[in-house]
Amino acid sequence: MNHPLRHTRSTPPIPLAPDAPRAPHSRPLPRRTVLGGVAAAGLAAALPLPLAAPASAAPRSGAFRFDLPAPTGPHPVGTAHLHLVDHARTERWTEEPNRPRELMVSVWYPARAGADAPRAPYVTPGLAAVLDAYGETQLGLPASALNWADIGTHATAGPPVAPSARPRPVVLYTPGFQSSRNTDTVVIAELASHGFVVVSVDHTYEAMAVEFPDGRLHTISPLLTELPDAEMVRAAIATRTADLRFVVDQVTGLARGRNPDAAGRPLPRGLARAVDPHRIGGYGHSIGPSGLFDAMLADRRIRAGALQDGPLVQGGGRPTAAAQAGLRQPFLLMCGMFGESGGEPFHHRSPLAVGLAALWENSPGWKRDLWSKGAGHLSYTDFMHLLPVLDREFGVRDEAMGQIGSLDPAGFVATRRAYLTAFFTQHLLRRPQPLLDAPSPRYPYVRFVD
């Protein structure tokens, strides 16, 4: 890419993943860079993450501010946060005894037009403070260059749900390792604007920072990251699989009129009537699809799944359980380039992609593999938009910019939005989408791999 305003800085290389396939001459990667999820919403593996940050950090006046791309659907977008507690599971990744597993999720939905509601922040205050340190140490941004919470999401907090003749399909989002539930807001808000209810999930003690309503801020647990590599990968996938099945349980309960929030905080008006527990799909980035597809294997309530640049491998480079067994539900694969130099194609026919190849071979139903030459690992997240904006304003380190590949950011954001919306429209709403049948001149970055 040509970045005429970049101020070049040096930093240690930003690795991808110890358990994903690499180019033959790649050097070993640190354990904390598990599965390409890398720290801070998928960027810098070596970031010394703060153990705590002030949850009450105030927005900084005068900090640089910008918006994500606006959603293109007919509905305004609303969002609400829910605190979920799974009393059937004891938390494994804390030394506190007998703690139940706790999650934070965000629900994104089509909102009633004209509703009066405040702007929804991009991240919580606690995560914004952690991201400040990340931006300075890993991206090379000036101290307090921006207020991460103030990035424009084009959503409002808690408005009533838009009325509809029947309940709406639900899409789960599961981010990469050490990433957060906001990591793909550009697609999440897009889906909500087209009528889907999206539930984005923070996987506590794996996410960069998870802030709970009482002000607790849980960061990445060394009880997980200090495990041997293979065991850590298997444990993370197993935890995520259980998290997602639990979230499906909560969606089902919500549809029956039960408020799943641990403190019973009021839900947006009409939310319970808006979710259809019989039309649930999901998508994820990096390690996210490994947990999602294993959940689909065990739980047919998840009826369709999409993968965004994930290897589908567990400890030792073996394919995941779902890849080995195959899926009967429809799935979509969208991947780019791999290897230390980003020069290796990554699709189910690539020698590197043992997990994708196994899933493809073992799955008898509907499937598509869409490969994008020039896409980097973080091209499949908000950073495809965020990093070029920050680079023009301040300069971002070259290693970070390399993680978004060489494609036009606006064009690739539009590409991902179009194909993911089409996928869930076809398989949850049962409306055939010709976009999924053949290459389109509107989206030249996509190649269909048979």
Coordinates of C-alpha atoms in Angstrom, one line a residue:
M1 CA 0.0 0.0 0.0
N2 CA 1.0 3.5 -0.5
H3 CA 0.8 5.5 2.7
P4 CA 2.2 9.0 1.9
L5 CA 1.6 10.4 5.3
R6 CA 3.2 7.5 7.3
H7 CA 5.8 8.3 9.9
T8 CA 7.9 5.1 9.8
R9 CA 8.8 3.7 13.2
S10 CA 10.4 0.5 14.2
T11 CA 9.1 -2.2 16.6
P12 CA 9.6 -5.9 17.0
P13 CA 7.8 -8.0 14.4
I14 CA 4.1 -8.6 15.0
P15 CA 3.7 -12.4 14.8
L16 CA 0.6 -14.3 13.8
A17 CA 0.1 -17.6 15.7
P18 CA 2.2 -20.5 17.1
D19 CA -0.4 -23.1 16.1
A20 CA -1.4 -21.9 12.7
P21 CA 0.6 -23.0 9.7
R22 CA 3.5 -20.7 8.7
A23 CA 5.9 -20.3 5.8
P24 CA 8.9 -22.7 5.9
H25 CA 11.4 -20.1 7.2
S26 CA 9.1 -18.4 9.8
R27 CA 10.8 -18.2 13.2
P28 CA 9.0 -19.6 16.3
L29 CA 6.5 -17.3 17.8
P30 CA 5.9 -16.4 21.4
R31 CA 3.2 -18.4 23.2
R32 CA 1.0 -15.4 23.9
T33 CA 0.4 -14.9 20.2
V34 CA -2.0 -17.9 20.1
L35 CA -3.9 -18.6 17.0
G36 CA -3.5 -15.3 15.2
G37 CA -5.8 -13.6 17.6
V38 CA -2.9 -11.5 19.0
A39 CA -3.3 -9.0 21.7
A40 CA -5.4 -5.8 21.6
A41 CA -8.1 -6.8 19.2
G42 CA -5.8 -8.9 17.2
L43 CA -2.7 -6.7 16.7
A44 CA 0.4 -6.8 19.0
A45 CA 1.4 -10.0 20.6
A46 CA 4.1 -8.6 22.8
L47 CA 2.0 -5.9 24.4
P48 CA 2.6 -5.8 28.2
L49 CA -1.1 -5.7 29.1
P50 CA -2.1 -3.6 32.1
L51 CA -3.6 -5.7 34.9
A52 CA -6.1 -2.9 35.7
A53 CA -7.3 0.3 34.3
P54 CA -9.6 3.1 35.7
A55 CA -13.2 2.1 34.7
S56 CA -14.3 5.7 35.3
A57 CA -11.8 7.2 32.9
A58 CA -13.3 10.4 31.5
P59 CA -13.3 11.2 27.7
R60 CA -10.5 13.5 26.7
S61 CA -11.7 16.7 25.1
G62 CA -9.7 17.6 22.0
A63 CA -8.6 14.0 21.3
F64 CA -8.7 12.9 17.7
R65 CA -12.2 11.6 16.7
F66 CA -13.5 9.7 13.7
D67 CA -16.3 7.3 12.7
L68 CA -16.5 3.8 11.5
P69 CA -18.1 3.4 8.0
A70 CA -21.9 3.9 8.3
P71 CA -24.1 0.8 7.9
T72 CA -25.9 0.5 4.6
G73 CA -29.1 -1.2 5.7
P74 CA -32.6 0.4 6.1
H75 CA -32.7 0.3 9.9
P76 CA -31.0 2.5 12.5
V77 CA -29.0 0.4 14.9
G78 CA -29.3 0.0 18.7
T79 CA -27.1 -1.9 21.1
A80 CA -27.2 -3.0 24.8
H81 CA -24.8 -4.9 27.0
L82 CA -25.8 -8.0 29.0
H83 CA -23.9 -9.6 32.0
L84 CA -24.4 -13.3 31.8
V85 CA -23.6 -15.8 34.5
D86 CA -23.3 -19.6 33.9
H87 CA -23.8 -21.2 37.3
A88 CA -23.3 -24.6 35.7
R89 CA -19.6 -23.9 35.1
T90 CA -16.9 -23.0 37.6
E91 CA -14.4 -20.4 36.2
R92 CA -11.2 -22.2 35.3
W93 CA -9.0 -19.1 34.6
T94 CA -9.1 -17.4 38.0
E95 CA -7.6 -18.3 41.4
E96 CA -10.8 -17.2 43.1
P97 CA -12.4 -20.4 44.3
N98 CA -15.9 -21.4 43.2
R99 CA -16.5 -18.5 40.9
P100 CA -19.1 -19.2 38.2
R101 CA -18.3 -18.5 34.6
E102 CA -19.2 -14.9 33.7
L103 CA -19.5 -13.3 30.3
M104 CA -20.3 -9.9 28.8
V105 CA -22.1 -9.7 25.5
S106 CA -23.4 -6.9 23.4
V107 CA -26.7 -7.2 21.6
W108 CA -27.0 -5.2 18.3
Y109 CA -30.4 -4.9 16.7
P110 CA -32.5 -2.9 14.3
A111 CA -33.9 0.0 16.2
R112 CA -37.1 1.9 16.0
A113 CA -36.8 4.8 13.7
G114 CA -36.7 8.2 15.4
A115 CA -36.1 6.8 18.9
D116 CA -34.3 9.2 21.2
A117 CA -31.3 7.5 22.7
P118 CA -27.6 8.4 23.4
R119 CA -24.7 7.5 21.1
A120 CA -23.3 4.1 21.8
P121 CA -19.5 4.2 22.6
Y122 CA -17.2 1.9 20.7
V123 CA -15.7 0.3 23.8
T124 CA -16.3 0.6 27.6
P125 CA -14.2 3.1 29.6
G126 CA -12.0 0.4 31.1
L127 CA -11.2 -1.2 27.7
A128 CA -10.5 2.3 26.3
A129 CA -7.9 2.9 29.0
V130 CA -6.2 -0.4 28.1
L131 CA -6.3 0.5 24.4
D132 CA -4.6 3.8 25.2
A133 CA -1.5 1.9 26.4
Y134 CA -1.7 -0.4 23.4
G135 CA -1.9 2.4 20.9
E136 CA 1.1 4.1 22.4
T137 CA 3.3 1.0 22.9
Q138 CA 2.4 -1.0 19.9
L139 CA 1.1 1.3 17.2
G140 CA 3.4 4.2 18.0
L141 CA 0.6 6.7 18.6
P142 CA 1.1 9.8 20.8
A143 CA -0.1 9.4 24.4
S144 CA -3.8 10.0 24.6
A145 CA -4.1 10.6 20.9
L146 CA -7.7 9.5 20.8
N147 CA -10.5 8.4 23.0
W148 CA -11.2 4.9 21.8
A149 CA -14.6 4.9 23.4
D150 CA -15.6 7.9 21.2
I151 CA -15.0 6.2 17.9
G152 CA -18.3 6.6 16.1
T153 CA -20.3 3.4 15.8
H154 CA -23.5 4.8 14.1
A155 CA -25.5 3.1 16.9
T156 CA -27.4 4.3 19.9
A157 CA -27.6 2.8 23.4
G158 CA -30.8 1.0 24.3
P159 CA -33.5 2.3 22.0
P160 CA -36.7 0.3 21.4
V161 CA -36.4 -2.5 18.8
A162 CA -37.9 -1.9 15.4
P163 CA -41.2 -3.7 15.1
S164 CA -41.4 -6.7 12.7
A165 CA -44.0 -9.2 11.7
R166 CA -42.0 -12.1 13.1
P167 CA -39.0 -12.6 15.3
R168 CA -35.6 -11.8 13.7
P169 CA -32.7 -14.2 13.1
V170 CA -29.8 -14.1 15.5
V171 CA -26.1 -14.0 14.6
L172 CA -23.4 -14.7 17.2
Y173 CA -20.0 -13.1 16.9
T174 CA -16.9 -14.6 18.5
P175 CA -13.6 -12.6 18.2
G176 CA -10.0 -13.8 18.0
F177 CA -7.8 -14.7 20.9
Q178 CA -7.0 -11.6 23.1
S179 CA -9.6 -9.7 21.1
S180 CA -12.8 -8.1 22.2
R181 CA -16.4 -8.3 21.3
N182 CA -16.3 -4.9 19.5
T183 CA -13.5 -6.0 17.1
D184 CA -15.8 -6.3 14.1
T185 CA -18.3 -3.5 14.7
V186 CA -18.2 -2.6 11.0
V187 CA -19.9 -5.9 10.1
I188 CA -21.9 -6.3 13.3
A189 CA -23.7 -2.9 12.8
E190 CA -24.1 -3.7 9.1
L191 CA -26.0 -6.9 9.9
A192 CA -28.2 -5.2 12.5
S193 CA -29.0 -2.5 10.0
H194 CA -30.3 -5.2 7.6
G195 CA -32.6 -6.7 10.3
F196 CA -30.5 -9.3 12.1
V197 CA -30.0 -9.4 15.9
V198 CA -26.2 -9.8 16.6
V199 CA -24.9 -11.0 19.9
S200 CA -21.1 -10.3 20.2
V201 CA -19.3 -12.3 22.9
D202 CA -16.3 -11.5 25.1
H203 CA -14.6 -14.6 26.2
T204 CA -13.5 -13.6 29.7
Y205 CA -9.8 -14.1 30.7
E206 CA -9.0 -14.4 27.0
A207 CA -10.2 -11.0 25.8
M208 CA -7.8 -8.0 26.2
A209 CA -10.1 -6.6 28.9
V210 CA -13.7 -7.3 29.9
E211 CA -15.4 -4.7 32.0
F212 CA -18.4 -5.8 34.1
P213 CA -21.2 -3.5 35.3
D214 CA -19.8 -3.4 38.9
G215 CA -16.5 -2.0 37.6
R216 CA -14.4 -5.2 37.6
L217 CA -12.0 -5.3 34.7
H218 CA -10.7 -8.8 33.9
T219 CA -7.7 -9.0 31.6
I220 CA -5.9 -12.1 30.1
S221 CA -5.3 -14.8 32.6
P222 CA -1.8 -16.4 33.0
L223 CA -3.6 -19.5 34.1
L224 CA -4.5 -19.9 30.4
T225 CA -1.6 -18.4 28.6
E226 CA 1.1 -20.1 30.7
L227 CA -0.2 -23.6 29.8
P228 CA 1.9 -25.5 27.2
D229 CA 1.0 -24.4 23.8
A230 CA -1.1 -27.4 22.6
E231 CA -3.0 -27.5 25.9
M232 CA -3.7 -23.8 25.8
V233 CA -5.1 -24.0 22.4
R234 CA -7.4 -26.9 23.2
A235 CA -8.5 -25.3 26.4
A236 CA -9.3 -22.0 24.7
I237 CA -11.4 -23.7 22.0
A238 CA -13.2 -25.8 24.6
T239 CA -14.0 -22.8 26.7
R240 CA -15.3 -20.8 23.7
T241 CA -17.4 -23.7 22.6
A242 CA -19.1 -23.9 26.0
D243 CA -19.5 -20.1 26.1
L244 CA -21.3 -20.0 22.7
R245 CA -23.7 -22.9 23.6
F246 CA -24.5 -21.1 26.9
V247 CA -25.2 -17.9 24.9
V248 CA -27.6 -19.8 22.7
D249 CA -29.3 -21.0 25.8
Q250 CA -29.7 -17.4 26.9
V251 CA -31.1 -16.4 23.5
T252 CA -33.6 -19.2 23.9
G253 CA -34.6 -18.0 27.3
L254 CA -34.9 -14.4 26.2
A255 CA -37.3 -15.5 23.4
R256 CA -39.4 -17.1 26.1
G257 CA -39.6 -13.8 28.1
R258 CA -36.7 -14.3 30.6
N259 CA -34.3 -11.5 31.1
P260 CA -30.8 -13.1 31.0
D261 CA -29.0 -10.2 32.6
A262 CA -27.5 -11.2 35.9
A263 CA -28.8 -8.1 37.7
G264 CA -32.0 -8.0 35.8
R265 CA -31.2 -4.7 34.3
P266 CA -34.0 -3.5 31.9
L267 CA -33.8 -4.7 28.3
P268 CA -34.5 -2.6 25.3
R269 CA -38.2 -2.5 24.7
G270 CA -39.3 -5.3 22.4
L271 CA -36.0 -7.3 22.5
A272 CA -37.5 -10.5 23.8
R273 CA -40.1 -10.6 21.0
A274 CA -37.4 -9.8 18.4
V275 CA -35.2 -12.9 18.7
D276 CA -35.9 -16.1 16.9
P277 CA -34.2 -19.0 18.7
H278 CA -34.9 -21.3 15.7
R279 CA -32.8 -19.1 13.3
I280 CA -29.4 -18.7 14.9
G281 CA -26.1 -18.5 13.0
G282 CA -22.7 -17.3 13.9
Y283 CA -19.3 -16.0 12.6
G284 CA -15.9 -15.4 14.0
H285 CA -12.3 -14.3 13.4
S286 CA -9.1 -16.3 13.9
I287 CA -9.6 -18.8 16.7
G288 CA -13.3 -17.7 17.0
P289 CA -14.5 -20.1 14.3
S290 CA -12.7 -23.0 16.0
G291 CA -15.0 -22.6 19.0
L292 CA -18.0 -21.7 16.8
F293 CA -17.8 -24.6 14.5
D294 CA -17.2 -27.1 17.4
A295 CA -20.3 -25.6 19.0
M296 CA -22.2 -26.2 15.7
L297 CA -21.0 -29.8 15.7
A298 CA -22.4 -30.3 19.1
D299 CA -25.5 -28.1 18.9
R300 CA -27.7 -28.0 15.8
R301 CA -29.5 -24.9 17.1
I302 CA -26.6 -23.0 15.4
R303 CA -27.8 -23.4 11.8
A304 CA -25.0 -21.6 9.8
G305 CA -21.5 -20.4 10.4
A306 CA -18.9 -18.2 8.7
L307 CA -15.1 -18.2 9.2
Q308 CA -13.0 -15.1 8.9
D309 CA -9.3 -15.9 8.5
G310 CA -9.1 -18.8 10.9
P311 CA -7.1 -22.0 10.7
L312 CA -9.4 -24.5 12.4
V313 CA -6.5 -26.2 14.2
Q314 CA -6.0 -27.3 17.7
G315 CA -2.9 -28.2 19.7
G316 CA -0.1 -29.6 17.6
G317 CA -1.6 -28.3 14.3
R318 CA -4.3 -31.0 14.2
P319 CA -7.7 -30.0 12.7
T320 CA -10.4 -29.1 15.2
A321 CA -13.2 -31.6 16.2
A322 CA -15.6 -30.0 13.7
A323 CA -13.0 -30.1 10.9
Q324 CA -12.4 -33.7 11.5
A325 CA -16.0 -34.7 11.8
G326 CA -17.4 -32.3 9.2
L327 CA -20.5 -30.1 9.5
R328 CA -24.0 -30.6 8.1
Q329 CA -24.9 -26.9 8.5
P330 CA -23.9 -24.5 5.7
F331 CA -20.6 -22.7 6.2
L332 CA -18.7 -19.9 4.5
L333 CA -14.9 -19.6 4.6
M334 CA -13.2 -16.2 3.9
C335 CA -9.5 -16.0 4.2
G336 CA -6.5 -14.1 2.8
M337 CA -2.7 -14.5 2.8
F338 CA -0.6 -16.3 5.4
G339 CA 3.1 -16.7 6.3
E340 CA 5.6 -14.3 7.8
S341 CA 5.7 -12.3 4.7
G342 CA 2.0 -12.6 4.0
G343 CA 2.8 -14.3 0.7
E344 CA 1.1 -17.7 1.1
P345 CA -2.5 -18.2 -0.1
F346 CA -4.7 -19.6 2.6
H347 CA -7.8 -21.5 1.4
H348 CA -8.9 -25.1 1.6
R349 CA -6.6 -26.1 -1.3
S350 CA -3.5 -24.6 0.3
P351 CA -1.0 -27.0 1.8
L352 CA -0.9 -24.8 4.9
A353 CA -4.6 -25.0 5.5
V354 CA -5.0 -28.5 7.0
G355 CA -8.0 -27.5 9.1
L356 CA -9.9 -25.9 6.3
A357 CA -9.1 -28.8 4.0
A358 CA -10.4 -31.3 6.5
L359 CA -13.6 -29.4 7.1
W360 CA -14.2 -29.1 3.3
E361 CA -13.6 -32.7 2.7
N362 CA -15.7 -34.0 5.5
S363 CA -18.7 -31.7 5.2
P364 CA -21.4 -32.9 2.7
G365 CA -23.7 -29.8 2.7
W366 CA -23.6 -26.2 1.3
K367 CA -20.2 -24.6 1.5
R368 CA -18.2 -21.7 -0.1
D369 CA -14.6 -20.8 0.1
L370 CA -13.9 -17.2 -0.8
W371 CA -10.2 -16.3 -1.0
S372 CA -8.8 -12.7 -1.2
K373 CA -5.3 -12.2 -2.4
G374 CA -3.7 -9.4 -0.5
A375 CA -5.9 -9.6 2.6
G376 CA -4.0 -9.7 5.9
H377 CA -5.1 -11.3 9.2
L378 CA -6.6 -8.0 10.5
S379 CA -8.3 -7.2 7.2
Y380 CA -11.2 -9.2 8.7
T381 CA -11.7 -6.8 11.6
D382 CA -12.3 -3.1 12.3
F383 CA -8.6 -2.5 12.0
M384 CA -8.9 -2.5 8.2
H385 CA -10.6 0.9 8.7
L386 CA -9.0 2.1 11.9
L387 CA -5.3 1.7 11.1
P388 CA -5.3 3.7 7.8
V389 CA -7.2 6.5 9.5
L390 CA -4.7 6.6 12.4
D391 CA -1.8 6.2 10.0
R392 CA -2.9 9.3 8.1
E393 CA -3.3 11.3 11.2
F394 CA -0.3 10.2 13.3
G395 CA 1.7 7.5 11.5
V396 CA 1.4 3.9 12.6
R397 CA 4.3 1.4 12.8
D398 CA 4.9 -0.5 9.6
E399 CA 4.6 -3.9 11.2
A400 CA 1.1 -3.1 12.4
M401 CA 0.1 -1.7 9.0
G402 CA 1.3 -5.0 7.4
Q403 CA -1.4 -6.9 9.3
I404 CA -4.1 -5.4 7.2
G405 CA -2.5 -6.4 3.9
S406 CA -2.5 -4.4 0.6
L407 CA -6.2 -4.1 -0.4
D408 CA -8.2 -0.9 -0.5
P409 CA -9.7 -0.6 3.0
A410 CA -13.1 0.8 2.0
G411 CA -13.4 -1.8 -0.8
F412 CA -12.6 -4.7 1.4
V413 CA -14.9 -3.6 4.3
A414 CA -17.7 -3.4 1.7
T415 CA -16.8 -6.8 0.4
R416 CA -17.0 -8.5 3.8
R417 CA -20.2 -6.7 4.6
A418 CA -21.8 -7.9 1.3
Y419 CA -20.9 -11.5 1.6
L420 CA -21.6 -12.0 5.2
T421 CA -25.0 -10.3 4.9
A422 CA -25.8 -12.4 1.8
F423 CA -24.7 -15.6 3.6
F424 CA -27.0 -15.1 6.6
T425 CA -29.8 -13.8 4.4
Q426 CA -29.7 -17.0 2.4
H427 CA -29.3 -19.5 5.3
L428 CA -31.3 -17.9 8.1
L429 CA -33.9 -15.9 6.1
R430 CA -34.1 -18.5 3.3
R431 CA -33.8 -15.9 0.6
P432 CA -31.5 -17.1 -2.2
Q433 CA -28.5 -14.8 -2.9
P434 CA -27.0 -14.9 -6.3
L435 CA -23.9 -13.2 -4.9
L436 CA -23.0 -16.5 -3.3
D437 CA -23.1 -18.5 -6.6
A438 CA -20.4 -16.9 -8.7
P439 CA -17.8 -14.1 -8.7
S440 CA -19.2 -10.6 -8.9
P441 CA -17.5 -7.7 -10.8
R442 CA -18.7 -5.5 -7.9
Y443 CA -16.3 -7.3 -5.5
P444 CA -13.1 -8.1 -7.4
Y445 CA -11.2 -9.0 -4.3
V446 CA -13.0 -12.3 -4.0
R447 CA -12.0 -15.5 -5.7
F448 CA -14.2 -18.6 -5.4
V449 CA -12.1 -21.7 -4.6
D450 CA -13.9 -25.0 -5.4

